[in-house]
Each structure stands twice: as C-alpha cells, then as structure tokens.
Amino acid sequence: MERSRGPSIRISEAAAAVVDGGGGLGSLQKAVEYFSTVKERNPSKGNLYLDTIEGVAFEKGLLPDVIEALLDVAMSARLVDRLNTRLLKCLIPASVVPENAVTKAISWMCTRKPSMNIQLLFIKWLLAVFDLLNSKKHLHSLYGIIFFYLQNDKLCPYICHLLYLLTRKENVKRFRVKKLIELQSKMGMQTHLMALLLLYKIHAPEYVSLTLSGKPKNFHASTSHWKKTIERIQNNGYRQLAKTQSLVNFIEPPMRKRKRKMHREIIPFISSAAHMTELPRSQIHSKTFPLEQLTTFSQLLQNFDWIEFPAQMGSVLRSPLLLHYINWVKDDSAFLRLDLWLAQTLQEEFTDCKGDNLQKEEEFKEFLNIIIRTQEFLLEGFSCCEDFLMKSLSLWDSSWCSTQILALLTRIPPSSDVIALYFDPLMKLFFTSSVYFKCSVIESITNLLVNWLTWHSVYVTEMDKQIPSDSESPQKPSLSGFMNSVFELVEFSARMFTMALQMEAYNSLLIHFILNFYETVSDMYLKYSLPMVIMPPDGIFYPALLSLESVSLNQLCYIMHRYRANLVALKSLDPNKNVYPDLKVSRKIFQQFNAFVRVAVSCLWTSGNFVQDIRLMSIGIEDHLLEQTKIPDSKSSFTIVNHPALMGHAINFIQKGWPNGKKRLHAIQGKVWSWYMKYLYNQGLNGLKYFLEGSTHLSSSSGH
C-alpha cells in the first residue's frame, strides 16, 4: 500500500519527478537523504548538498515530499541556523505544499527548539506559500496555538497576517478580542493589530466596542522575493512535470495563448478552501460544495448554503458566480480579504511597471481593468484603489494608464478629504492638458457624483421600507458628512469648469460634458432623494445660453426644466418625510433660479436680452454701447429664430415651407411662429420644449 512505503522511497520518487531526464537525479536524492539522516549540527558536506538543492529549487521547484522532508530538517534545529536558513529560503514549491509539513513545523515551534530567527523565517515562508497549501483543515485546528504567538513582539505582525487569512466567525472569541486590545494598549496603534481587530469586529461586532477605521490595513510585504520566485517557477510550464496521481486534479488544463495573459498568472486559480480535489472522496466534507465544480448559476442557487470562500480571495476575480455570491451574502470579511489581496498584489507585483517596461505596463493596465470591472460588478470601491490613487495622482502625467485611473476615481467614497487628496493634485494637470483630457476628467467626476447619489438613493429606499441597511459596513459611507461631501464636490467642480471654459474659449465639446454634469446636479432630489439644489454659476449658465450649438442650448433648457421640477417638489415636501429635517432650500436658490429663467425667457421668447436689470442678475449692456455695434435689432438677436444655435433650424424651416424663397426669417410670427415651434420640437429639441412650456404662456405666441 502507498502508506507502507518509507520516506526515502517517496523522496526518491519526488526527486526523480523533479530532475526527470537530467543528470542531477542522484545528486538531489543524495542531498535530501543526507540532510534527513545527518547527525552533526554543522556537517562538512552541508554547503555542497545545499548548493545542489538550491540549484534545482530555484530552477524547477521542489515537489511536496521533498519540501516536507527539508522543512522538517530545518525546523527540528538539528543543523546550525546558517544551514537551516538556507534550507528554508530554497523551499520553492513546484506544485503544492503539503499541509502535514506545516503542522509538523508548528509543532516544532512549540518545542522551542528552532531559534527565533528560524521561526520568523518559517512564518514568512508560510505566508508566501499559503495559497498553495493542499489543505487547511488541520491548520484551522491550530488557530489557538498560532494565536498564542501574538505575544512575541518579533512574530506579532506576521502572526496577525496569518490569523487574518485563517479567521472564521467561530474563531472570534471574547478572550481573543480582549488580548488584542491589551496588545494594542501595550504596543500602540499598530496596523496589523488594527486589521485583525477590524476583521473580528465584522464577524462579532458585539465583542469589539472600539471605534475602528473601516479601511483595511495593508500588511508588511516581506515575502515578495519568495512570491516572485514561486510565480516564475509555476508559470514557466514546469507544473506539467508534476504528473503524479495526487496532483492531477489540481492542475487546470492549459489555456489558449493570449497576447495579454498577465491576470492568468497573477490571479490564483479557483480552488476550495480545503482543496478538496486533492483529498480522497471519503474525506470530503459532505456539506461543502467544491468551488471547482461551480460552473452554472443553478449550481450556485442549489448549493448556496454549502459554498465556502477560497483561502486565496484573489481567485474570485476569475468567477462572476463567486462575485454574485459576495454580493448576496453581504460578508464584509470576504470583501476586506479581497481588498487586502488586491493591495498586496498592487504593491508587490507592480512597483516597477512605469517606464521603459512596456510589457509590464500593459499587464498593469489589464490588472487595473480587472479591478475596475469587479468594482462595477459589486457597485463598491476598494480601499486599495484609494491608496493607489493618492500615491499616483501627484506624479501622474495624464498619459500613463489614463483611462484606468479616471475610472478608479469614480469609486472613491464620499469624505471631507476627497478634494484635498484627489482633486487638488488632479486640478494642476487638468488645466495644463488638452480639451479632450479635460472632458475625460469631467466625465469621471460626473460618474463619481452619480455613484454617490445612487448610494444615497438606495439608503433612503431601505429606510422607507424599514429594511436593515448595511450602511455601517466598513466600505460604506455614513450619512454624516455626506451632504457636505456632495456640496464641496459640486462647488469645486463649478470653479474648475468655469476656468476651463475660459481657457478653452468656450469649446462646444467642453460645454457638453459640463452640462452632462449639471443634468445630474439638477435632479438630485427627484431622482436620488437628496433634498439639495445647487445652481450652476454664471460662468457656466451664460456660455451655454449663448452657445453656437443647438445641442448645448437644448441641454441647458432641459436642465432648467429639471431644476424647476425639483424645486417645486421640495417646496411641497412634508417635513416629517424629510431624511434631513434640518435641511431647507434657501431663498437665495429660488431667487437665483428665477433670475436664470427670466434671462433665458427674455433671450429666447420676449426679445429682452441685454436689458440692464440688477434684480435679474442678467448680462446688462448700456444702450449706447449696443448702438455702437451697429447690429440691427440687437435685442432680438437671441430669440428662438435668430439665436445662433437655432438659426440653422429657422432657415431650414423657411426653405422647406417656402421653397420659392418668398419668405424670410422675419416672417416667422403669428401662425407661422406656431408652425416653427412644432418644427423645432420635431427636431428632437425636447429640452427646449419642456422649458418653454413650463416657463411661458404659449398663447402669447400670437403676439410674435
């Protein structure tokens, strides 16, 4: 039987699998057997055999039985620390890491035989290979023993990281929370302790009364050299050499080659939390559904209660079904674990992706695209993206990963620091870039505002239906300060947009994107349940009103129509139904809206543009200055007939109605005026229609 074979036979077979076809078969086998049987602490041939093992490990990796034998040697402290250190550093797995080897190593730690440096190195190695463990069942059973090592100041940061990966709801106990708080009082606000406490609070909020930041902390990246070596070994095609029976189900079929295949290498493959495909059928827990078999939506529904998140949360990026599952279960710990994995990957894999390395930059763009698609799928942003943006924007040149960075900006949560942290650095680049980049930034800000308002709308709906809200989630903003965040964003954007219009000579494309932003701002109450009205500044309203493009004029009219509808609804709002009972629309907003309406109606309808009237806040020009322009009938030059944006429609109307040329523009009055209005509305100028019907008496058309 398989279990009756001695360790030397299994080591020989493993060595043969690793060095298949090469001349190092005997050397590797001898080296492993030598360290397994040697008695001296500092053997004379130790360095020679270590060179052999390192040569194979860093070129092709080591198979499970070899790793198990060498790890046992290193942790037993039979050798001097110099050799034990080299042994640990060369434990590069070619396939998986046997859980039995790890449990033995932890048992050696309990004997206090390995030195502190060896214990520390082992924990770092375990973090690096954590996702390659063929099972974690016994490791979960050792949770209490691992927790004990938090008392060691040197091991504490790495033990916290390991516990973060292992923690389940049943692991959160009151005495453990108390111990973490004691350690925090002793050591101060350490990020690793805060991260573990935050995870504990998510699983059992009744145990953790401390106020903790909802932002997950990044653990110190001390295993990147191991991870890069493991990635190189396992992604250079060497996994195909591990064709033993125990590894057949672990290896996925080879994928079709693609030009961009980075995410197939960085993102781990989907495997069950206990890697059940590695275990005999009789050992698989009947109440856990193997993730490898989850391929259809019906399977997800049928096995909803038996699905367990993988140990390596990054693998969920490969499966829309698991992303659906994250959305349904509302498990904040799963979201935080995914956020942590993304943060570490961004930090460890893409620190040098900018510059001459074009391939690395393309891979980085694709990885960011994966993050963006995941955020849009979950309708939630990752904290790691906030950190990435804060570090990147001050050094950004607007060309590097432009699309991706602007897309990441749309998922920043509302806070009082948004302007200072993200848009102040961006503003310098905004004013020195092309009009097309300005439009891209405006579109990003618009999408950001929409995402904020959508969250608020969902929150209010849940309150109305008395549905328990998950707004206390670490990733969700609270209503406290939300109004200020929206107000500051809109006001900041207004100042920036006004200056941009002046710099770009009121470019029509720029006006269009700015008006898209104000379409959202104008409908914040009726569409998003936010009882707030913020009018556009004069520097945006008047350029749009006097625009040369009918699209911009029509858009402005639609915006004014929506402002009117929202103000009317807010004026009749029952104070008892207001989520913000202390918030009322100021009288100044109504006055500003009325002034804009009078100006627009005067220009388009009553031929009263440029009339000096301080009450209207309009553009007033003295009569003698208008006379100097020698423009005939200058006061009617912006009516719906003579307006530069609509004159083309008026000429086309005349040409189609009177092809013989007997009618001129001045003939559009009386009954012809009514025909012309219907013609304009048939051209799709619905915004103009809604505005004029709501702001004028159409019966007065007979006077034109």
XYZ file of C-alpha atoms in Angstrom:
704
model
C 0.000 0.000 0.000
C 1.015 3.629 -0.530
C 1.431 4.398 3.176
C 3.713 1.405 3.787
C 6.496 2.888 1.719
C 9.278 4.571 3.639
C 10.147 8.258 3.356
C 13.357 7.567 1.433
C 11.373 5.815 -1.320
C 8.918 8.706 -1.605
C 11.763 11.230 -1.619
C 13.480 9.288 -4.372
C 10.320 9.341 -6.462
C 9.847 13.055 -5.856
C 13.430 13.772 -6.768
C 13.029 11.691 -9.894
C 9.967 13.715 -10.867
C 11.825 16.971 -10.393
C 15.045 16.055 -12.180
C 13.448 13.838 -14.799
C 15.803 13.410 -17.729
C 18.662 15.304 -16.124
C 21.954 14.269 -14.691
C 21.110 15.649 -11.214
C 18.807 12.817 -10.168
C 21.320 11.098 -7.936
C 22.646 14.399 -6.565
C 19.240 15.707 -5.451
C 18.256 12.364 -3.968
C 21.534 12.118 -2.076
C 21.243 15.698 -0.843
C 17.740 15.204 0.577
C 18.647 11.878 2.175
C 21.857 13.364 3.552
C 20.050 16.136 5.449
C 17.359 13.699 6.608
C 19.923 11.379 8.250
C 22.898 13.568 9.169
C 23.690 13.810 12.878
C 26.182 16.666 13.009
C 24.927 20.221 13.539
C 27.453 21.608 11.087
C 28.147 18.759 8.640
C 31.187 19.020 6.426
C 29.231 18.381 3.203
C 26.296 20.642 4.133
C 27.194 23.517 1.827
C 27.852 21.187 -1.111
C 24.496 19.441 -0.857
C 22.715 22.729 -0.214
C 24.104 24.070 -3.490
C 22.567 21.072 -5.251
C 19.158 21.609 -3.648
C 19.206 25.351 -4.340
C 20.105 24.767 -7.966
C 17.067 22.534 -8.506
C 14.724 24.601 -6.304
C 15.363 27.945 -7.982
C 15.286 26.455 -11.464
C 12.439 23.941 -11.311
C 10.998 23.979 -7.795
C 10.544 21.164 -5.294
C 7.696 18.693 -5.048
C 5.651 18.127 -1.852
C 7.559 15.215 -0.322
C 10.901 16.964 -0.780
C 9.509 20.119 0.855
C 8.101 18.098 3.745
C 11.441 16.389 4.401
C 13.557 19.556 4.185
C 11.145 21.671 6.250
C 11.208 19.060 8.979
C 15.011 19.177 8.980
C 15.103 22.986 9.166
C 12.538 23.270 11.987
C 13.982 20.424 14.074
C 17.088 22.568 14.699
C 19.406 19.613 14.138
C 21.587 21.865 11.979
C 23.086 25.248 12.667
C 20.940 28.259 11.865
C 23.053 29.177 8.844
C 22.094 25.921 7.107
C 18.513 25.991 8.372
C 18.091 29.479 6.928
C 19.343 28.377 3.526
C 17.060 25.349 3.606
C 14.002 27.479 4.344
C 14.850 30.008 1.654
C 15.071 27.336 -1.039
C 11.689 25.728 -0.288
C 10.175 26.788 -3.614
C 7.165 24.567 -4.420
C 6.754 23.269 -7.951
C 3.127 22.355 -7.291
C 1.558 22.352 -3.834
C 2.743 22.438 -0.244
C 1.604 19.528 1.966
C -0.348 20.689 4.996
C 1.227 17.918 7.031
C 4.623 19.585 6.624
C 3.273 22.856 8.032
C 1.586 21.248 11.023
C 4.825 19.434 11.855
C 6.740 22.694 11.624
C 4.315 24.411 14.001
C 4.706 21.503 16.427
C 8.490 22.062 16.281
C 7.860 25.722 17.178
C 6.009 24.567 20.284
C 9.126 22.699 21.444
C 11.102 25.968 21.313
C 13.932 24.163 19.550
C 14.107 26.400 16.451
C 15.624 29.794 17.116
C 13.542 32.971 16.891
C 15.039 33.878 13.519
C 14.134 30.456 12.108
C 10.586 30.712 13.479
C 10.217 34.161 11.924
C 11.542 32.950 8.586
C 9.169 29.988 8.649
C 6.107 32.185 9.259
C 7.157 34.459 6.371
C 7.569 31.415 4.135
C 4.161 30.107 5.213
C 2.537 33.418 4.251
C 4.222 33.247 0.855
C 3.008 29.703 0.112
C -0.312 29.952 1.969
C -2.364 29.721 -1.212
C -0.500 26.617 -2.349
C -1.332 24.511 0.706
C -3.132 21.366 -0.397
C -5.430 21.650 2.620
C -6.019 23.991 5.553
C -8.231 21.807 7.711
C -5.582 20.986 10.325
C -4.131 24.484 10.140
C -7.528 25.887 11.144
C -7.496 23.471 14.077
C -4.231 25.046 15.253
C -5.746 28.562 15.338
C -5.481 28.817 19.120
C -1.825 27.747 19.121
C -0.967 30.226 16.395
C -2.833 32.980 18.287
C -0.589 32.326 21.292
C 2.442 33.596 19.337
C 0.967 37.110 19.158
C 2.701 37.694 22.484
C 6.047 37.613 20.707
C 6.838 41.148 19.552
C 9.005 39.931 16.688
C 6.461 37.440 15.347
C 3.353 39.515 16.070
C 2.989 41.349 12.682
C 3.320 38.118 10.697
C 1.151 36.060 13.037
C -1.545 38.743 12.653
C -1.315 38.361 8.898
C -1.585 34.578 9.155
C -4.542 34.806 11.541
C -6.203 37.303 9.193
C -6.091 34.672 6.452
C -7.323 31.879 8.733
C -10.010 33.665 10.753
C -13.570 32.400 10.570
C -16.554 33.525 12.586
C -16.187 30.627 15.012
C -12.592 31.700 15.751
C -13.683 35.063 17.186
C -13.878 34.729 20.958
C -14.235 37.367 23.618
C -10.933 36.441 25.293
C -9.097 36.836 21.967
C -10.581 40.279 21.419
C -9.522 41.231 24.935
C -5.975 40.007 24.256
C -5.736 42.014 21.029
C -6.902 45.155 22.824
C -4.289 44.574 25.543
C -1.589 44.217 22.900
C -2.794 47.390 21.237
C -2.608 49.262 24.523
C 0.909 47.938 25.024
C 2.285 48.491 21.500
C 0.186 51.431 20.353
C -1.894 51.703 17.167
C -0.199 49.023 15.094
C -1.682 48.438 11.635
C -1.511 44.639 11.906
C -3.422 44.600 15.179
C -5.961 47.090 13.821
C -6.540 44.917 10.742
C -7.190 41.801 12.822
C -9.436 43.689 15.246
C -11.404 45.082 12.321
C -11.933 41.573 10.976
C -13.025 40.405 14.438
C -15.467 43.310 14.668
C -17.019 42.353 11.342
C -17.558 38.767 12.484
C -18.675 39.653 16.019
C -19.417 43.389 16.481
C -20.808 42.730 19.957
C -17.301 41.782 21.137
C -15.437 44.824 19.790
C -16.680 48.139 21.133
C -13.744 50.175 19.865
C -14.253 52.648 17.025
C -12.122 51.354 14.180
C -11.464 52.788 10.765
C -13.337 50.831 8.111
C -10.307 50.918 5.850
C -8.387 47.622 5.781
C -4.707 47.894 6.594
C -2.002 46.525 4.367
C 0.344 44.029 5.972
C 4.047 44.454 5.507
C 5.136 42.932 2.200
C 8.085 40.811 3.349
C 7.514 37.771 1.148
C 7.672 39.340 -2.302
C 11.011 37.684 -3.194
C 9.529 34.258 -2.452
C 6.321 35.021 -4.309
C 8.106 36.222 -7.426
C 10.273 33.114 -7.493
C 7.263 30.841 -6.957
C 5.352 32.654 -9.684
C 8.234 32.228 -12.102
C 8.607 28.531 -11.304
C 4.915 27.716 -11.538
C 4.194 29.800 -14.617
C 7.081 28.704 -16.823
C 5.336 25.473 -17.719
C 7.040 23.412 -15.075
C 3.790 22.420 -13.384
C 3.281 19.898 -16.152
C 6.157 17.861 -14.684
C 4.122 17.227 -11.546
C 2.060 14.437 -13.053
C 1.679 12.246 -10.016
C -1.813 10.998 -9.183
C -2.162 13.362 -6.260
C -1.668 16.403 -8.483
C -3.807 15.573 -11.500
C -6.926 17.401 -10.338
C -5.021 20.406 -9.030
C -3.620 21.470 -12.370
C -6.009 23.254 -14.708
C -5.967 22.400 -18.405
C -3.592 24.563 -20.434
C -5.222 27.759 -21.603
C -5.168 29.172 -25.072
C -2.298 31.575 -25.513
C -3.252 35.205 -25.436
C -1.349 38.363 -26.078
C -2.212 39.564 -22.604
C -2.149 36.740 -20.140
C -0.911 38.523 -17.037
C -4.068 38.038 -14.981
C -3.970 34.317 -15.696
C -0.631 34.234 -13.891
C -1.090 36.742 -11.080
C -4.666 35.820 -10.193
C -4.717 32.414 -8.486
C -6.795 29.549 -9.774
C -10.107 28.793 -8.093
C -9.853 26.050 -5.529
C -11.895 25.115 -2.487
C -10.855 26.337 0.920
C -9.645 22.843 1.737
C -8.501 21.988 -1.781
C -10.939 19.130 -1.824
C -9.792 17.968 -5.215
C -6.591 16.865 -3.515
C -8.378 14.689 -0.970
C -9.883 11.218 -1.281
C -13.619 11.244 -1.882
C -14.276 9.762 1.530
C -12.544 12.698 3.235
C -14.508 15.465 1.503
C -16.962 17.160 3.838
C -20.451 16.444 2.543
C -21.729 19.915 3.464
C -19.143 21.878 1.487
C -19.539 22.340 -2.237
C -16.250 22.207 -4.209
C -15.656 25.543 -5.920
C -14.002 23.796 -8.864
C -17.392 22.309 -9.736
C -19.243 25.649 -9.602
C -19.887 26.402 -13.262
C -23.550 27.410 -13.592
C -25.935 29.806 -11.911
C -28.305 26.980 -11.000
C -25.461 25.254 -9.107
C -24.895 28.459 -7.173
C -28.570 28.605 -6.156
C -28.772 24.925 -5.254
C -25.608 24.969 -3.117
C -25.893 28.477 -1.719
C -25.569 27.388 1.917
C -22.677 24.994 1.255
C -20.276 27.318 -0.552
C -17.170 28.444 1.311
C -14.934 31.246 0.102
C -11.492 30.154 -1.099
C -8.484 30.770 1.102
C -6.988 32.926 -1.645
C -9.656 35.552 -2.198
C -7.993 36.815 -5.355
C -9.284 33.753 -7.175
C -12.873 35.069 -7.024
C -11.886 37.531 -9.759
C -11.995 34.579 -12.136
C -15.622 33.736 -11.347
C -18.647 36.017 -11.830
C -20.608 33.416 -9.876
C -18.465 33.938 -6.782
C -18.780 37.711 -7.223
C -22.564 37.211 -7.230
C -22.134 35.209 -4.047
C -20.155 38.041 -2.406
C -22.984 40.439 -3.251
C -25.656 38.153 -1.845
C -24.113 37.046 1.418
C -23.110 40.596 2.405
C -19.988 39.191 4.053
C -17.783 42.199 4.767
C -14.887 39.973 5.776
C -14.822 38.494 2.263
C -14.742 41.974 0.751
C -11.950 43.051 3.095
C -9.926 39.928 2.300
C -10.290 40.598 -1.427
C -9.286 44.216 -0.838
C -6.212 43.084 1.088
C -5.183 40.682 -1.668
C -5.511 43.408 -4.299
C -3.491 45.829 -2.169
C -0.653 43.362 -1.726
C -0.663 42.461 -5.421
C -0.506 46.108 -6.439
C 2.353 46.652 -4.009
C 4.381 43.537 -4.760
C 3.839 42.896 -8.455
C 3.636 46.359 -10.000
C 6.139 48.562 -8.226
C 8.210 48.975 -11.391
C 5.555 48.937 -14.117
C 6.166 52.532 -15.199
C 8.950 53.476 -17.543
C 10.561 51.537 -20.370
C 8.970 48.215 -19.446
C 6.064 48.401 -21.903
C 5.027 44.786 -21.386
C 4.767 45.277 -17.630
C 2.772 48.460 -18.195
C 0.305 46.631 -20.448
C -0.050 43.907 -17.833
C -0.658 46.553 -15.197
C -3.364 48.181 -17.334
C -5.125 44.870 -17.720
C -4.933 44.195 -13.992
C -6.458 47.618 -13.293
C -9.188 46.829 -15.835
C -9.991 43.673 -13.878
C -10.268 45.712 -10.672
C -12.490 48.266 -12.402
C -14.813 45.600 -13.803
C -15.029 43.982 -10.368
C -15.878 47.314 -8.719
C -18.599 47.961 -11.267
C -19.955 44.450 -10.741
C -20.014 44.822 -6.938
C -21.016 48.511 -7.132
C -18.409 49.187 -4.481
C -14.888 50.550 -4.421
C -11.764 49.004 -2.915
C -9.694 50.870 -0.324
C -6.504 49.732 -2.030
C -7.528 51.803 -5.062
C -7.821 54.881 -2.864
C -4.254 54.363 -1.639
C -3.052 53.753 -5.170
C -4.679 56.963 -6.434
C -3.310 59.059 -3.581
C 0.212 57.882 -4.399
C -0.183 58.158 -8.170
C -2.028 61.421 -8.845
C 0.732 63.726 -7.642
C 3.179 62.101 -10.117
C 0.739 61.375 -12.922
C 1.406 62.718 -16.426
C -2.157 62.133 -17.789
C -0.977 59.656 -20.441
C 0.059 56.703 -18.271
C -2.976 54.438 -17.622
C -5.242 57.443 -18.177
C -8.464 55.515 -18.786
C -7.907 53.246 -15.820
C -7.028 55.971 -13.303
C -10.032 58.103 -14.246
C -12.265 55.040 -13.939
C -10.874 54.297 -10.461
C -11.695 57.864 -9.418
C -15.402 57.176 -9.895
C -15.484 54.770 -6.932
C -13.944 56.982 -4.242
C -16.271 57.076 -1.208
C -17.548 60.462 -0.031
C -15.474 62.109 2.677
C -14.264 65.522 3.750
C -10.805 64.818 2.296
C -11.810 63.943 -1.266
C -10.952 67.346 -2.738
C -7.618 67.714 -0.935
C -6.422 64.146 -1.531
C -7.539 63.527 -5.092
C -8.754 66.580 -6.973
C -6.281 69.224 -5.841
C -3.378 67.203 -7.377
C -5.549 66.425 -10.407
C -6.503 70.086 -10.927
C -2.926 71.103 -11.783
C -2.848 68.507 -14.531
C -6.382 69.395 -15.628
C -5.507 72.983 -16.512
C -2.334 72.090 -18.433
C -3.799 69.302 -20.580
C -5.810 69.161 -23.785
C -9.541 69.766 -24.022
C -10.073 66.043 -24.560
C -8.402 65.201 -21.263
C -10.484 67.892 -19.560
C -13.625 66.249 -20.920
C -12.454 62.856 -19.619
C -11.910 64.297 -16.139
C -15.345 65.940 -16.168
C -16.937 62.641 -17.186
C -15.116 60.903 -14.329
C -16.349 63.491 -11.810
C -19.892 63.104 -13.162
C -19.764 59.332 -12.705
C -18.361 59.811 -9.200
C -21.281 62.048 -8.268
C -23.765 59.573 -9.768
C -22.262 56.756 -7.682
C -22.510 58.812 -4.510
C -26.114 59.796 -5.193
C -27.063 56.239 -6.128
C -25.787 55.008 -2.766
C -27.871 57.681 -1.052
C -30.973 56.746 -3.036
C -30.631 53.085 -2.049
C -30.101 54.066 1.582
C -33.250 56.215 1.671
C -35.273 53.467 -0.023
C -34.146 50.983 2.634
C -35.128 53.431 5.361
C -38.590 53.935 3.842
C -39.144 50.186 3.625
C -37.608 49.668 7.084
C -35.067 47.254 5.608
C -31.961 46.702 7.774
C -29.252 48.632 5.988
C -25.634 47.620 5.667
C -24.543 51.228 5.662
C -22.395 50.568 8.705
C -20.197 48.361 6.595
C -16.552 49.423 6.590
C -16.817 50.072 2.869
C -19.994 52.185 3.079
C -20.125 55.931 3.774
C -22.439 57.176 6.514
C -24.947 59.992 6.157
C -22.785 62.056 8.473
C -20.926 64.472 6.260
C -22.481 63.122 3.053
C -24.243 66.405 2.298
C -21.030 68.359 2.798
C -19.124 65.995 0.535
C -21.640 66.422 -2.288
C -21.764 70.186 -1.853
C -17.965 70.514 -1.826
C -17.600 68.343 -4.921
C -20.185 70.320 -6.907
C -18.806 73.703 -5.835
C -15.220 72.674 -6.536
C -16.240 71.340 -9.938
C -18.093 74.575 -10.759
C -14.979 76.664 -10.136
C -12.801 74.293 -12.126
C -15.244 74.086 -15.041
C -15.662 77.865 -15.234
C -11.907 78.385 -15.535
C -11.636 75.597 -18.088
C -14.281 77.221 -20.299
C -12.358 80.488 -20.280
C -9.083 78.746 -21.102
C -10.584 76.741 -23.970
C -12.556 79.663 -25.477
C -15.894 78.063 -24.543
C -15.276 74.929 -26.550
C -18.569 73.241 -27.539
C -17.381 69.765 -26.553
C -16.339 71.032 -23.136
C -19.720 72.725 -22.636
C -21.458 69.455 -23.497
C -19.595 67.470 -20.812
C -20.124 70.207 -18.226
C -23.855 70.240 -18.924
C -23.907 66.448 -18.534
C -22.583 67.020 -15.029
C -25.311 69.558 -14.274
C -28.009 67.232 -15.579
C -27.145 65.058 -12.583
C -26.893 68.030 -10.202
C -30.279 69.409 -11.284
C -32.128 66.168 -10.478
C -30.634 65.256 -7.101
C -33.945 65.254 -5.247
C -36.454 63.634 -7.610
C -34.011 61.077 -8.993
C -31.748 60.401 -5.980
C -33.854 61.523 -2.961
C -31.295 64.111 -1.861
C -33.107 67.350 -0.895
C -30.389 69.640 -2.165
C -30.315 72.171 -5.011
C -27.094 73.750 -6.262
C -27.410 76.139 -9.193
C -24.659 76.469 -11.820
C -22.551 79.649 -11.678
C -22.991 82.486 -14.175
C -19.762 81.441 -15.890
C -21.432 78.189 -16.967
C -25.056 79.273 -17.451
C -24.430 82.182 -19.844
C -21.909 80.443 -22.146
C -24.419 77.599 -22.531
C -27.314 80.002 -23.125
C -25.364 81.891 -25.810
C -23.794 78.762 -27.277
C -23.477 78.258 -31.020
C -24.673 74.645 -30.746
C -28.369 73.746 -30.573
C -27.422 70.619 -28.586
C -25.954 72.731 -25.768
C -28.878 75.154 -25.716
C -31.376 72.290 -25.657
C -29.411 70.612 -22.853
C -29.392 73.792 -20.778
C -33.141 74.177 -21.226
C -33.678 70.591 -20.083
C -31.503 71.248 -17.008
C -33.565 74.328 -16.115
C -36.739 72.252 -16.549
C -35.404 69.655 -14.072
C -34.365 72.381 -11.621
C -37.924 73.695 -11.732
C -39.430 70.236 -11.117
C -37.096 69.582 -8.166
C -37.706 72.985 -6.567
C -41.480 72.607 -6.866
C -41.282 69.136 -5.281
C -39.051 70.367 -2.455
C -41.329 73.321 -1.754
C -44.237 70.942 -1.151
C -42.177 68.358 0.761
C -43.646 67.152 4.039
C -41.028 67.914 6.755
C -41.911 64.645 8.502
C -40.801 62.680 5.439
C -37.525 64.513 5.003
C -34.461 62.408 5.806
C -32.718 65.700 6.612
C -35.306 67.617 8.704
C -32.904 70.488 9.348
C -32.134 70.994 5.674
C -34.182 73.532 3.725
C -33.575 75.054 0.321
C -32.544 78.651 0.885
C -34.446 81.588 -0.538
C -31.327 82.600 -2.424
C -31.531 79.404 -4.525
C -35.094 80.216 -5.578
C -34.068 83.783 -6.454
C -31.111 82.572 -8.498
C -33.281 80.075 -10.372
C -35.937 82.677 -11.102
C -33.264 85.075 -12.352
C -31.882 82.474 -14.756
C -35.386 81.657 -16.013
C -36.168 85.331 -16.674
C -32.915 85.781 -18.545
C -33.482 82.697 -20.687
C -37.087 83.639 -21.449
C -36.047 87.207 -22.244
C -33.469 85.973 -24.744
C -35.451 83.208 -26.393
C -39.011 84.470 -26.182
C -39.593 88.147 -25.383
C -36.618 89.759 -27.185
C -35.402 91.323 -23.962
C -31.779 90.216 -23.840
C -29.040 92.567 -22.637
C -31.560 94.689 -20.695
C -29.920 96.116 -17.586
C -31.732 94.829 -14.514
C -29.770 94.120 -11.368
C -32.663 92.143 -9.918
C -32.415 89.656 -12.757
C -28.667 89.173 -12.305
C -28.519 89.311 -16.106
C -25.865 90.491 -18.526
C -26.638 94.184 -18.763
C -25.220 96.304 -21.611
C -25.908 100.033 -21.887
C -27.968 101.123 -24.884
C -25.307 103.403 -26.385
C -22.853 100.510 -26.431
C -25.372 98.322 -28.243
C -25.897 101.116 -30.787
C -22.157 101.262 -31.458
C -22.230 97.628 -32.580
C -24.498 98.714 -35.483
C -26.335 95.403 -35.223
C -29.913 95.975 -36.337
C -32.481 94.964 -33.736
C -29.790 93.682 -31.389
C -32.260 92.942 -28.593
C -33.912 90.210 -30.629
C -30.681 88.609 -31.840
C -31.057 85.650 -29.422
C -34.689 84.676 -29.918
C -35.525 81.137 -30.989
C -35.482 82.420 -34.580
C -32.279 84.474 -34.558
C -30.287 82.631 -31.912
C -27.011 81.401 -33.492
C -27.710 77.896 -32.216
C -31.219 77.828 -33.782
C -30.820 79.966 -36.893
C -29.918 76.910 -38.973
C -33.219 75.288 -37.993
C -35.094 78.515 -38.830
C -33.504 78.750 -42.284
C -34.218 75.079 -42.959
C -37.842 75.610 -41.850
C -38.265 78.509 -44.288
C -36.629 76.628 -47.159
C -38.833 73.567 -46.673
C -42.048 75.579 -46.173
C -41.483 78.116 -48.924
C -39.025 76.705 -51.437
C -39.676 79.607 -53.829
C -37.899 81.954 -51.436
C -40.844 84.313 -50.809
C -40.491 84.080 -47.014
C -37.677 85.418 -44.853
C -36.814 84.871 -41.199
C -38.735 87.958 -40.128
C -41.873 86.264 -41.472
C -41.795 83.746 -38.615
C -44.521 85.258 -36.455
C -48.157 84.708 -35.690
C -49.395 81.406 -37.110
C -46.026 80.736 -38.787
C -44.437 81.073 -35.353
C -46.599 78.223 -34.035
C -45.645 76.080 -37.036
C -41.995 76.853 -36.412
C -42.278 75.841 -32.753
C -43.747 72.465 -33.734
C -40.962 72.077 -36.278
C -38.323 72.698 -33.607
C -39.897 70.171 -31.263
C -39.937 67.591 -34.068
C -36.169 68.057 -34.403
C -35.727 66.402 -31.006
C -35.268 69.618 -29.020
C -37.333 68.283 -26.133
C -35.401 70.239 -23.526
C -36.367 73.493 -25.247
C -39.971 72.305 -25.391
C -40.199 71.384 -21.691
C -38.570 74.642 -20.618
C -40.714 76.947 -22.748
C -43.955 75.144 -21.908
C -43.156 75.384 -18.202
C -41.902 78.974 -18.233
C -44.078 80.816 -20.794
C -47.663 81.063 -21.873
C -47.776 79.619 -25.351
C -50.917 81.557 -26.037
C -48.712 84.625 -26.235
C -47.257 83.246 -29.443
C -49.826 85.215 -31.363
C -48.011 88.327 -30.354
C -44.828 87.293 -32.185
